[in-house]
C-alpha positions as a printed NumPy array, in Angstrom:
array([[-18.248,  25.931, -18.464],
       [-20.147,  27.831, -15.079],
       [-19.235,  25.997, -11.693],
       [-21.911,  25.205,  -9.906],
       [-21.455,  25.598,  -6.27 ],
       [-24.255,  24.406,  -5.333],
       [-23.302,  20.89 ,  -6.854],
       [-19.999,  20.877,  -4.763],
       [-22.22 ,  21.486,  -1.649],
       [-24.542,  18.635,  -2.548],
       [-21.702,  16.21 ,  -3.417],
       [-19.332,  16.725,  -0.556],
       [-21.788,  14.369,   1.736],
       [-20.44 ,  11.486,  -0.392],
       [-17.089,  13.328,  -0.789],
       [-16.504,  12.383,   2.685],
       [-17.936,   8.974,   2.536],
       [-15.989,   8.111,  -0.096],
       [-12.582,   9.604,   2.132],
       [-13.081,   7.216,   4.639],
       [-12.994,   4.427,   2.615],
       [ -9.995,   6.017,   0.961],
       [ -8.056,   6.236,   4.002],
       [ -9.013,   3.061,   5.462],
       [ -8.173,   0.761,   2.315],
       [ -4.87 ,   3.448,   2.055],
       [ -3.38 ,   2.509,   6.046],
       [ -5.045,  -1.062,   6.257],
       [ -3.1  ,  -1.662,   2.958],
       [  0.218,   0.195,   3.638],
       [  0.38 ,  -1.948,   6.795],
       [ -0.284,  -5.263,   5.449],
       [  2.198,  -4.438,   3.188],
       [  4.901,  -2.978,   4.628],
       [  3.918,  -6.849,   6.938],
       [  4.268,  -9.056,   4.679],
       [  7.54 ,  -7.483,   2.532],
       [  8.864,  -7.714,   5.948],
       [  8.16 , -11.242,   5.787],
       [  9.24 , -11.883,   1.93 ],
       [ 12.456, -10.024,   2.792],
       [ 13.423, -12.248,   6.169],
       [ 11.884, -15.391,   4.195],
       [ 14.336, -14.526,   1.46 ],
       [ 17.209, -14.55 ,   3.426],
       [ 16.772, -17.834,   5.07 ],
       [ 19.266, -20.703,   4.368],
       [ 16.742, -23.367,   2.763],
       [ 16.241, -23.322,  -0.511],
       [ 12.866, -25.21 ,  -0.489],
       [ 11.959, -21.738,   1.044],
       [ 13.707, -19.258,  -1.153],
       [ 12.065, -20.933,  -4.118],
       [  8.818, -20.665,  -3.055],
       [  8.422, -17.246,  -2.637],
       [ 11.14 , -16.062,  -5.035],
       [  8.017, -17.686,  -7.356],
       [  4.944, -15.747,  -5.368],
       [  6.941, -12.409,  -5.364],
       [  8.01 , -13.011,  -8.707],
       [  4.289, -13.689, -10.145],
       [  2.241, -11.342,  -8.009],
       [  4.8  ,  -8.   ,  -9.016],
       [  4.765,  -8.727, -12.243],
       [  0.72 ,  -8.743, -13.223],
       [ -1.058,  -6.329, -12.785],
       [ -2.94 ,  -4.989,  -9.503],
       [ -6.06 ,  -4.823, -11.835],
       [ -6.245,  -8.648, -12.632],
       [ -5.63 ,  -9.16 ,  -9.473],
       [ -8.317,  -7.788,  -8.224],
       [-10.795,  -9.183, -10.325],
       [ -9.685, -12.597,  -9.405],
       [ -9.342, -12.034,  -6.028],
       [-13.455, -10.867,  -5.722],
       [-14.868, -12.961,  -8.745],
       [-12.64 , -16.228,  -8.731],
       [-12.466, -17.04 ,  -5.144],
       [-16.003, -17.295,  -4.595],
       [-16.264, -19.656,  -6.241],
       [-13.285, -21.837,  -4.657],
       [-15.784, -21.055,  -1.428],
       [-13.483, -18.031,  -0.188],
       [-16.015, -14.923,   0.245],
       [-14.577, -11.888,   1.583],
       [-16.498,  -8.026,   1.737],
       [-14.912,  -5.894,  -1.629],
       [-13.608,  -3.683,   0.988],
       [-11.364,  -6.426,   2.616],
       [-10.292,  -8.007,  -1.268],
       [ -9.227,  -4.647,  -2.21 ],
       [ -7.   ,  -3.969,   1.079],
       [ -5.656,  -7.505,   0.419],
       [ -5.149,  -7.14 ,  -3.081],
       [ -3.14 ,  -3.645,  -2.49 ],
       [ -1.167,  -4.98 ,   0.489],
       [ -0.235,  -8.111,  -1.583],
       [  0.487,  -6.48 ,  -4.6  ],
       [  2.938,  -3.71 ,  -2.847],
       [  4.469,  -6.168,  -0.333],
       [  6.451,  -7.467,  -3.339],
       [  7.783,  -3.894,  -3.778],
       [  8.199,  -3.625,   0.038],
       [ 10.356,  -6.506,   0.081],
       [ 12.756,  -5.26 ,  -2.629],
       [ 13.224,  -2.263,  -0.233],
       [ 13.609,  -4.11 ,   2.751],
       [ 15.959,  -6.378,   1.145],
       [ 18.673,  -3.04 ,   0.143],
       [ 18.238,  -1.745,   3.705],
       [ 18.896,  -4.907,   5.142],
       [ 21.845,  -5.383,   2.512],
       [ 23.231,  -1.471,   3.686],
       [ 23.542,  -2.481,   7.175],
       [ 27.834,  -2.699,   7.694],
       [ 29.329,  -6.006,   7.881],
       [ 30.947,  -4.747,  11.106],
       [ 27.244,  -5.396,  12.858],
       [ 26.509,  -8.222,  12.121],
       [ 30.184,  -9.276,  13.525],
       [ 28.994,  -7.2  ,  16.922],
       [ 26.478,  -9.054,  17.37 ],
       [ 28.297, -12.679,  17.056],
       [ 31.253, -11.465,  19.26 ],
       [ 28.716, -10.552,  21.732],
       [ 26.891, -14.143,  21.065],
       [ 23.241, -12.819,  20.648],
       [ 20.82 , -15.281,  19.571],
       [ 19.501, -14.847,  15.941],
       [ 16.081, -13.015,  16.683],
       [ 18.076, -10.214,  18.963],
       [ 20.59 ,  -9.786,  16.513],
       [ 18.   ,  -9.018,  14.067],
       [ 14.892,  -7.542,  16.261],
       [ 17.748,  -5.166,  18.212],
       [ 20.668,  -4.779,  15.429],
       [ 19.749,  -5.448,  12.221],
       [ 16.291,  -4.446,  11.581],
       [ 16.182,  -0.758,  13.328],
       [ 19.168,   0.314,  11.26 ],
       [ 17.385,  -1.391,   8.132],
       [ 14.079,   0.224,   8.434],
       [ 16.061,   3.329,   9.116],
       [ 17.344,   3.761,   5.718],
       [ 14.146,   2.958,   4.388],
       [ 11.845,   5.062,   5.523],
       [ 11.429,   7.294,   2.454],
       [ 10.963,   4.606,  -0.206],
       [  8.349,   2.88 ,   1.829],
       [  6.881,   6.442,   1.926],
       [  6.598,   6.3  ,  -1.729],
       [  5.006,   3.62 ,  -2.192],
       [  2.417,   4.963,   0.207],
       [  1.738,   7.536,  -1.627],
       [  1.753,   5.238,  -5.318],
       [ -1.081,   2.931,  -3.065],
       [ -3.276,   6.407,  -2.716],
       [ -3.189,   6.776,  -6.066],
       [ -4.067,   3.291,  -7.013],
       [ -6.923,   2.907,  -4.588],
       [ -9.283,   3.84 ,  -7.406],
       [ -8.893,   0.561,  -9.14 ],
       [-10.973,  -0.826,  -6.117],
       [-14.35 ,   0.503,  -8.028],
       [-13.867,  -2.243, -10.412],
       [-15.185,  -5.056,  -7.3  ],
       [-17.618,  -2.114,  -6.477],
       [-15.827,  -0.532,  -3.092],
       [-17.079,   3.32 ,  -3.187],
       [-13.884,   5.299,  -2.477],
       [-13.629,   8.609,  -3.357],
       [-13.3  ,   8.734,  -7.478],
       [-16.406,   5.84 ,  -6.997],
       [-18.361,   8.213,  -5.039],
       [-17.906,  11.147,  -7.885],
       [-18.305,   9.313, -10.572],
       [-22.09 ,   7.639,  -9.128],
       [-23.04 ,  11.281,  -8.414],
       [-21.963,  12.35 , -11.957],
       [-23.986,   9.824, -13.27 ],
       [-27.016,  10.255, -10.968],
       [-26.918,  14.935, -11.605],
       [-25.023,  14.643, -14.785],
       [-22.906,  17.096, -13.322],
       [-18.963,  16.045, -13.707],
       [-16.655,  18.896, -13.554],
       [-17.323,  19.399,  -9.926],
       [-17.18 ,  16.271,  -8.089],
       [-14.035,  15.151, -10.288],
       [-11.901,  18.537,  -9.566],
       [-13.042,  17.916,  -5.678],
       [-10.944,  14.553,  -6.29 ],
       [ -8.1  ,  15.92 ,  -7.907],
       [ -7.914,  18.223,  -5.265],
       [ -8.208,  15.919,  -2.685],
       [ -5.743,  13.184,  -3.834],
       [ -3.253,  16.687,  -4.14 ],
       [ -3.811,  17.45 ,  -0.597],
       [ -3.695,  13.902,   0.872],
       [ -0.027,  12.961,  -1.064],
       [  1.257,  16.588,  -0.213],
       [  0.354,  15.945,   3.543],
       [  1.77 ,  12.548,   3.588],
       [  4.909,  13.544,   2.168],
       [  5.024,  16.137,   4.762],
       [  4.37 ,  13.729,   7.326],
       [  7.305,  10.997,   6.04 ],
       [  9.534,  14.011,   5.542],
       [  9.035,  14.469,   9.02 ],
       [  9.16 ,  10.545,  10.327],
       [ 12.376,  10.505,   8.434],
       [ 14.325,  14.123,  10.141],
       [ 13.361,  12.11 ,  13.335],
       [ 14.83 ,   8.857,  12.368],
       [ 17.898,  10.102,  11.534],
       [ 18.955,  12.042,  14.793]])
């Protein structure tokens, strides 16, 4: 099969548009998953079972149902209840919510890994509870879990093509549309595959650099 550089040239404007959407979904979805995951983890440590039980049920349900099903539900079912959002907003929320149930477990492990002596020292200094969390516990816990959180960033990147099913034209969606219109599949799909490899590799390098910086 002959490689057509003209097809690559024709596809590149579509690729850049798709790349922008992919990076938007990845950045916003990661931010949402990290924030919600921390909220879930803190709520699960509250003394009240009336808080822990609903949070546990919700997170278990979300974690044990496919992301694809959640995307369809949020995009096609919620409008019937009067809740309508753009496709990209729905996709970002679905990815962020889904992965927050995994990052919650990462935060939980990081918090439990903080030595008991740190809690005792904070108590001995009579620090308020919010100061204990903000200044003592969370900085140490988050430093420990950066590599695991980074793995979920890469996992989210690999799941962004699922947004195509709710009409979000990210990289793969653009490639699919271009291929169907021009009957050229090899070039656009190869470009997309290389792009995913490069983005994943660059993300892993950045995360390693961040990890080294935090360990200092």
